[in-house]
C-alpha cells in the first residue's frame, strides 16, 4: 500500500492542549470565580513553581519576554551609559529589551557550529563601560555556563540570560535561568512552555532584584499609590498564570519528546551530511530542549567541497510545495534591520550571523510530531537533494 503524505505544520499547539483541556478549563474557571484577575493568587503560585523548576529562588511574572529582558536588566541596575554585550544572531526582542532598558547594545558574532554567541568575540568586545552580557540560549541550547562565568568573573560583568527559547534546558550541571544574576523567559504560545496569549517571567536568586521588578512591573510602586521607580504596567495575567501552572508539570515530558524528534532527524540526516546538509550542532547532549530544529544547507565553504546541491530557499519551496511548513530563524540579523540603522552597523560586521541567515532552515518541531512525519519530512528533503533542478511545482 502506498503511504499517503499528509500536510505537516511547523507547529501544532492543539496537540498539547487537547489531552489537558479539562484541567485548563477548570483553572480558568477558578480564576473567574475567584475574581483576582491581576496579580492574583494564580500568579504567585506560578511564579513560585516556575522559579523552583529553574532552580532559582524568585520569579516575577511580566507581560511578555521582551518586557522580561527590559525590566529585568533595569532591575539589575543596568541603564544609560552601560554597554551590554549580546549576539547579532538572535530574535530582535533581545536587542529591543537592551535598548528599552536604556543601555548601549554591543553586538557580537556567533559560533558557526552552534549559532550561539561567540564568547571569544564577546571578550574582544569588552570595554571599561561593559556592565553586562546577555547570552541567548538559542534554539533551546544553552551557551556554556562555565565559559560564561569565567568571562563574567574576569571582567566583572553581570550575566543576564535570554532563556526565551530554553525552558528547563541544562548544560554542565546548570539549568537555564540559574547561571547569572537574573534571566528572562517568554511564554509566547509556541515557546516550549507557552500561555494562551502573551506572558513572560524573570527568575533570580536575588530578593532585592525580585522586589525591584515587582515595583517596576506595577507602575514603579512598591506599595499602592507610592511610586519610587520609573515603572510601567507589565504583568502576567492571573488567567495565563493559571493555564501555565496546568502546563508546567508536562514540560519535561514535552522537552523529552522534542529531543526524541531531534535525534530522529539527526539520524536520518546523517547520510546527507556529506552533501552539505547538516544540523546546527548540539554540544549539550540531553540538556538541549530543541525549541527549534535547525539545519544548514551549506552554500559557501572555504574549500568548496561541501556545497549542498540545493540552496535554502529552494529547499524551503520544495518542502512547502509538498505541504511541509518550515521556518527561518532568522532571515535578517539584528544589525541589518532597518529599525536599528542608527546603531551604525553594516553588512559584513558579523559574517557568521549573516551567512547563517542565508543557509539555515527550521524543520517542523513540536511535541507529538510523529516518527512517520519525521520520515516524511526527511524523505522529501532527500528527494529535493536528488533532483535539485526539478522545480515543476504543481501548486
Ligand atoms: C520569543 C523571544 C523573545 C521575546 O519574547 P516575547 O514574549 O515574544 O516578547 C526574546 N528573546 C528570544 C530569543 C525569543 O525567542
Coordinates of C-alpha atoms and ligand atoms in Angstrom, one line a residue:
X1 CA 0.0 0.0 0.0
X2 CA 1.3 3.4 -0.9
X3 CA 1.7 5.7 2.1
X4 CA -0.3 8.9 1.8
X5 CA 1.7 12.0 2.5
X6 CA -0.1 14.5 4.8
X7 CA 0.4 18.2 5.3
X8 CA 2.8 18.8 8.2
X9 CA 2.5 22.1 10.0
X10 CA 5.6 23.9 11.5
X11 CA 4.0 23.9 15.0
X12 CA 0.7 22.3 16.2
X13 CA -0.3 23.7 19.6
X14 CA -3.6 22.0 19.7
X15 CA -1.9 18.6 20.2
X16 CA -0.5 19.6 23.6
X17 CA -3.8 21.3 24.8
X18 CA -6.3 18.6 23.8
X19 CA -5.3 16.0 26.4
X20 CA -5.3 18.5 29.3
X21 CA -8.2 20.7 28.1
X22 CA -10.4 19.8 31.2
X23 CA -7.7 20.9 33.5
X24 CA -7.2 24.2 31.6
X25 CA -11.0 24.8 31.7
X26 CA -11.0 24.2 35.4
X27 CA -8.1 26.5 36.0
X28 CA -9.7 29.3 34.1
X29 CA -13.0 28.9 35.8
X30 CA -11.3 29.0 39.2
X31 CA -9.7 32.4 38.3
X32 CA -13.1 33.7 37.0
X33 CA -14.8 32.7 40.2
X34 CA -12.1 34.0 42.5
X35 CA -12.1 37.3 40.8
X36 CA -8.4 38.3 41.3
X37 CA -7.6 38.8 37.6
X38 CA -4.5 40.9 38.0
X39 CA -1.6 39.9 40.3
X40 CA -3.8 37.3 41.8
X41 CA -3.1 34.0 43.6
X42 CA -2.5 32.1 40.4
X43 CA 0.3 34.5 39.5
X44 CA 2.1 34.0 42.9
X45 CA 1.6 30.2 42.6
X46 CA 3.0 30.0 39.1
X47 CA 5.9 32.4 39.9
X48 CA 7.0 30.1 42.7
X49 CA 6.6 26.9 40.7
X50 CA 8.5 28.1 37.7
X51 CA 11.3 29.6 39.8
X52 CA 11.6 26.3 41.6
X53 CA 11.7 24.4 38.2
X54 CA 14.6 26.7 37.1
X55 CA 16.5 26.1 40.4
X56 CA 16.1 29.8 41.4
X57 CA 14.5 31.4 44.5
X58 CA 12.3 34.1 42.9
X59 CA 10.1 34.5 39.8
X60 CA 8.4 37.7 38.8
X61 CA 5.7 37.4 36.1
X62 CA 5.5 40.1 33.4
X63 CA 3.5 40.8 30.3
X64 CA 5.9 39.2 27.8
X65 CA 9.5 38.1 27.2
X66 CA 10.6 41.4 25.8
X67 CA 9.5 43.1 29.0
X68 CA 11.2 40.4 31.0
X69 CA 14.5 41.5 29.3
X70 CA 13.9 45.2 29.5
X71 CA 12.6 45.3 33.1
X72 CA 15.0 42.6 34.2
X73 CA 18.1 44.5 33.1
X74 CA 16.7 47.6 34.7
X75 CA 16.1 45.8 38.0
X76 CA 19.8 44.7 37.8
X77 CA 20.8 48.3 37.7
X78 CA 21.6 48.3 34.0
X79 CA 20.8 51.5 32.1
X80 CA 22.1 54.7 30.5
X81 CA 25.8 54.6 29.7
X82 CA 26.2 50.9 30.3
X83 CA 27.3 48.7 27.5
X84 CA 25.6 45.3 27.2
X85 CA 27.0 42.6 25.0
X86 CA 24.6 40.4 23.1
X87 CA 24.6 38.2 19.9
X88 CA 23.7 39.6 16.5
X89 CA 22.2 36.2 15.8
X90 CA 19.0 36.4 17.9
X91 CA 15.4 37.3 17.7
X92 CA 15.2 41.2 17.7
X93 CA 13.4 41.2 21.1
X94 CA 16.8 40.6 22.8
X95 CA 18.1 43.8 21.3
X96 CA 14.8 45.7 21.9
X97 CA 15.0 44.7 25.6
X98 CA 18.5 46.0 25.9
X99 CA 17.6 49.3 24.2
X100 CA 14.4 49.7 26.3
X101 CA 16.5 49.3 29.5
X102 CA 18.3 52.4 28.3
X103 CA 21.6 50.6 27.8
X104 CA 24.0 50.7 24.9
X105 CA 23.9 47.4 22.9
X106 CA 27.2 45.9 21.7
X107 CA 26.5 43.1 19.2
X108 CA 28.9 40.3 18.6
X109 CA 29.1 37.4 16.1
X110 CA 28.2 33.8 16.7
X111 CA 29.8 30.4 16.5
X112 CA 29.2 28.8 13.1
X113 CA 28.7 25.3 14.6
X114 CA 26.1 26.1 17.3
X115 CA 24.9 29.5 16.1
X116 CA 25.3 30.6 19.7
X117 CA 27.0 33.8 21.0
X118 CA 30.8 33.5 20.3
X119 CA 32.4 34.0 23.7
X120 CA 35.8 34.9 22.1
X121 CA 34.1 37.7 20.1
X122 CA 32.4 38.7 23.3
X123 CA 35.7 39.0 25.2
X124 CA 37.1 41.2 22.4
X125 CA 34.0 43.5 22.7
X126 CA 34.6 44.2 26.4
X127 CA 35.4 47.8 27.2
X128 CA 35.6 49.7 30.5
X129 CA 31.9 50.6 30.1
X130 CA 30.7 47.0 29.7
X131 CA 28.4 46.1 32.5
X132 CA 26.5 43.0 31.4
X133 CA 26.4 40.2 28.9
X134 CA 23.1 38.7 27.6
X135 CA 23.7 35.2 26.3
X136 CA 20.8 33.9 24.3
X137 CA 20.2 30.2 24.7
X138 CA 19.1 30.0 21.0
X139 CA 17.0 27.1 19.6
X140 CA 16.9 25.5 23.1
X141 CA 20.7 25.1 23.7
X142 CA 22.4 26.9 26.5
X143 CA 25.6 29.0 26.0
X144 CA 28.3 27.2 28.1
X145 CA 27.7 28.3 31.7
X146 CA 31.3 27.6 32.8
X147 CA 32.8 29.7 30.0
X148 CA 30.2 32.4 30.5
X149 CA 31.0 32.6 34.2
X150 CA 34.8 32.6 33.5
X151 CA 34.3 35.6 31.2
X152 CA 31.9 37.4 33.6
X153 CA 34.3 36.9 36.5
X154 CA 37.3 38.1 34.6
X155 CA 35.7 41.3 33.5
X156 CA 33.3 41.8 36.4
X157 CA 30.2 41.5 34.2
X158 CA 26.6 40.8 35.1
X159 CA 25.2 37.7 33.3
X160 CA 21.5 38.2 32.3
X161 CA 20.2 35.2 30.3
X162 CA 17.8 35.4 27.5
X163 CA 16.2 32.0 28.1
X164 CA 13.1 32.6 26.0
X165 CA 13.8 29.5 23.9
X166 CA 15.2 27.3 26.6
X167 CA 12.7 26.5 29.4
X168 CA 14.4 23.7 31.5
X169 CA 17.4 23.4 29.3
X170 CA 20.6 22.1 31.0
X171 CA 24.3 22.2 30.4
X172 CA 27.3 21.4 32.5
X173 CA 25.0 20.9 35.5
X174 CA 23.3 24.3 35.2
X175 CA 19.7 25.0 34.4
X176 CA 18.7 27.8 32.1
X177 CA 17.9 30.8 34.2
X178 CA 20.3 29.9 37.0
X179 CA 23.7 30.9 35.6
X180 CA 23.7 34.6 36.2
X181 CA 22.1 37.3 38.2
X182 CA 18.8 37.0 36.5
X183 CA 17.1 35.5 33.4
X184 CA 14.2 36.2 31.1
X185 CA 11.7 33.7 29.8
X186 CA 8.8 34.2 27.3
X187 CA 5.6 32.3 27.4
X188 CA 4.6 33.2 23.8
X189 CA 2.3 30.3 22.8
X190 CA 4.8 28.5 20.6
X191 CA 7.6 28.6 23.1
X192 CA 8.5 25.3 24.9
X193 CA 6.2 26.5 27.7
X194 CA 3.5 28.7 26.2
X195 CA 0.5 30.6 27.5
X196 CA -2.8 31.1 25.6
X197 CA -1.5 34.6 24.8
X198 CA 1.5 36.6 25.8
X199 CA 3.4 36.3 29.0
X200 CA 6.9 36.3 30.5
X201 CA 8.9 36.0 33.7
X202 CA 12.2 37.0 35.2
X203 CA 13.8 34.5 37.6
X204 CA 16.6 35.4 40.0
X205 CA 18.3 34.3 43.2
X206 CA 18.4 37.9 44.5
X207 CA 15.5 39.1 46.6
X208 CA 16.4 42.8 46.0
X209 CA 16.2 42.3 42.2
X210 CA 12.9 40.5 42.6
X211 CA 11.5 43.3 44.8
X212 CA 12.6 45.9 42.3
X213 CA 10.9 44.0 39.5
X214 CA 7.7 43.8 41.3
X215 CA 7.8 47.5 41.7
X216 CA 8.8 48.1 38.0
X217 CA 6.0 46.0 36.6
X218 CA 3.4 47.7 38.7
X219 CA 3.9 51.4 37.9
X220 CA 7.1 51.6 40.0
X221 CA 5.1 51.3 43.2
X222 CA 6.4 49.0 45.9
X223 CA 3.1 49.8 47.7
X224 CA -0.1 51.2 46.4
X225 CA -0.1 54.9 45.3
X226 CA 3.6 55.3 46.3
X227 CA 5.9 55.5 43.3
X228 CA 9.6 55.2 43.8
X229 CA 10.7 53.7 40.4
X230 CA 10.2 54.9 36.9
X231 CA 8.0 51.8 36.2
X232 CA 5.3 50.7 33.8
X233 CA 2.4 48.3 33.6
X234 CA 3.6 44.9 32.6
X235 CA 2.1 42.0 34.5
X236 CA 1.4 38.3 33.8
X237 CA -2.4 37.9 33.9
X238 CA -3.8 35.6 36.5
X239 CA -5.7 33.7 33.8
X240 CA -2.4 33.0 31.8
X241 CA -0.6 32.1 35.0
X242 CA -3.3 29.6 35.9
X243 CA -3.0 28.0 32.5
X244 CA 0.8 27.9 32.7
X245 CA 0.6 26.2 36.1
X246 CA -1.5 23.4 34.5
X247 CA 1.0 23.0 31.7
X248 CA 4.3 23.2 33.7
X249 CA 4.2 19.6 35.0
X250 CA 4.2 18.4 31.4
X251 CA 7.1 20.5 30.3
X252 CA 9.8 17.9 30.9
X253 CA 7.9 15.3 29.0
X254 CA 7.3 17.7 26.1
X255 CA 11.0 18.6 26.1
X256 CA 11.9 14.9 26.0
X257 CA 9.7 14.5 23.0
X258 CA 11.4 17.3 21.2
X259 CA 14.7 15.7 21.9
X260 CA 13.4 12.4 20.6
X261 CA 12.3 14.1 17.3
X262 CA 15.7 15.9 17.0
X263 CA 17.6 12.7 17.4
X264 CA 15.5 11.1 14.8
X265 CA 16.1 14.0 12.4
X266 CA 19.8 13.8 13.1
X267 CA 19.9 10.1 12.4
X268 CA 18.0 10.4 9.1
X269 CA 20.1 13.5 8.1
X270 CA 23.5 11.7 8.6
X271 CA 23.7 10.3 5.1
X272 CA 23.1 13.8 3.7
X273 CA 25.8 15.4 5.8
X274 CA 28.4 14.7 3.1
X275 CA 26.1 16.6 0.7
X276 CA 26.4 19.8 2.7
X277 CA 23.2 19.4 4.8
X278 CA 24.0 19.5 8.5
X279 CA 22.1 20.2 11.7
X280 CA 23.2 23.1 13.9
X281 CA 25.4 21.3 16.4
X282 CA 24.2 20.1 19.8
X283 CA 27.0 20.5 22.2
X284 CA 24.9 20.0 25.3
X285 CA 23.7 16.4 25.0
X286 CA 20.4 15.6 26.6
X287 CA 20.2 19.2 28.0
X288 CA 19.2 20.7 24.7
X289 CA 15.4 21.4 24.7
X290 CA 15.0 22.0 20.9
X291 CA 12.7 24.9 20.8
X292 CA 13.6 24.7 17.1
X293 CA 15.3 22.1 14.9
X294 CA 17.6 24.0 12.6
X295 CA 19.6 22.6 9.7
X296 CA 22.1 24.3 7.4
X297 CA 22.4 24.0 3.6
X298 CA 26.0 24.9 3.0
X299 CA 26.5 27.2 0.0
X300 CA 29.8 28.7 1.0
X301 CA 32.7 26.7 2.3
X302 CA 36.3 27.8 2.2
X303 CA 37.3 24.7 0.3
X304 CA 34.1 24.5 -1.7
X305 CA 33.9 20.8 -1.1
X306 CA 30.7 20.8 1.0
X307 CA 28.2 22.6 -1.1
X308 CA 24.6 21.5 -0.9
X309 CA 23.1 20.8 -4.4
X310 CA 20.0 22.8 -3.3
X311 CA 20.1 26.2 -1.5
X312 CA 18.0 27.0 1.5
X313 CA 15.3 29.0 -0.4
X314 CA 14.8 26.2 -2.9
X315 CA 14.7 23.6 -0.2
X316 CA 12.0 25.8 1.6
X317 CA 10.0 26.0 -1.6
X318 CA 10.2 22.3 -2.3
X319 CA 9.1 21.3 1.2
X320 CA 6.3 23.8 1.2
X321 CA 5.1 22.5 -2.2
X322 CA 4.7 19.1 -0.5
X323 CA 2.7 20.7 2.4
X324 CA 5.6 20.7 4.8
X325 CA 5.8 24.0 6.6
X326 CA 9.3 25.3 7.5
X327 CA 10.6 28.5 9.2
X328 CA 13.8 30.6 9.0
X329 CA 15.2 31.8 12.4
X330 CA 16.1 34.4 11.4
X331 CA 16.2 35.7 7.8
X332 CA 17.9 39.0 8.6
X333 CA 20.2 39.6 11.6
X334 CA 19.5 42.3 14.1
X335 CA 22.3 44.6 13.0
X336 CA 20.9 44.8 9.4
X337 CA 17.3 45.5 10.5
X338 CA 16.2 49.0 9.2
X339 CA 14.9 49.9 12.6
X340 CA 18.3 49.8 14.1
X341 CA 20.2 51.6 11.4
X342 CA 21.2 54.3 13.9
X343 CA 23.4 51.8 15.8
X344 CA 25.8 52.2 13.0
X345 CA 26.4 48.5 12.0
X346 CA 26.9 47.5 8.4
X347 CA 26.7 44.4 6.2
X348 CA 29.9 42.4 6.8
X349 CA 30.2 43.3 10.5
X350 CA 29.1 39.8 11.7
X351 CA 29.9 37.5 8.8
X352 CA 28.9 34.2 10.6
X353 CA 25.5 35.6 11.6
X354 CA 25.0 36.9 8.1
X355 CA 26.0 33.6 6.5
X356 CA 23.7 31.6 8.7
X357 CA 20.8 33.8 7.8
X358 CA 21.3 32.6 4.2
X359 CA 21.8 29.0 4.9
X360 CA 19.5 27.9 7.8
X361 CA 16.1 26.4 7.7
X362 CA 13.9 25.2 10.6
X363 CA 12.0 21.9 10.2
X364 CA 8.7 21.1 11.9
X365 CA 9.2 20.6 15.6
X366 CA 6.6 20.2 18.3
X367 CA 5.7 17.6 21.0
X368 CA 3.6 15.0 19.3
X369 CA 5.2 15.2 15.9
X370 CA 5.2 11.5 14.9
X371 CA 8.0 9.3 13.7
X372 CA 6.1 8.9 10.4
X373 CA 6.0 12.7 9.9
X374 CA 9.8 13.0 10.6
X375 CA 10.4 10.3 8.0
X376 CA 8.1 12.1 5.5
X377 CA 10.0 15.4 6.0
X378 CA 13.4 13.7 5.6
X379 CA 12.1 11.8 2.6
X380 CA 11.0 15.0 0.9
X381 CA 14.4 16.6 1.6
X382 CA 16.2 13.6 0.2
X383 CA 14.1 13.8 -2.9
X384 CA 14.8 17.5 -3.3
X385 CA 18.6 16.9 -3.0
X386 CA 18.5 14.1 -5.5
X387 CA 16.6 16.2 -8.1
X388 CA 17.8 19.7 -7.3
X389 CA 16.6 21.3 -10.5
X390 CA 13.3 19.5 -10.9
X391 CA 11.2 22.5 -9.8
X392 CA 8.0 22.0 -11.7
X393 CA 5.9 22.9 -8.7
X394 CA 2.4 21.7 -9.4
X395 CA 0.9 24.2 -6.9
Ligands
LIG1 C1 10.4 35.0 21.9 C2 11.7 35.6 22.3 C3 11.8 36.8 23.0 C4 10.6 37.7 23.3 O1 9.5 37.1 23.9 P1 8.1 37.8 23.7 O2 7.3 37.1 24.8 O3 7.6 37.5 22.4 O4 8.2 39.2 24.0 C5 13.0 37.2 23.3 N1 14.1 36.6 23.0 C6 14.1 35.4 22.3 C7 15.4 34.7 22.0 C8 12.9 34.9 21.9 O5 12.8 33.8 21.2

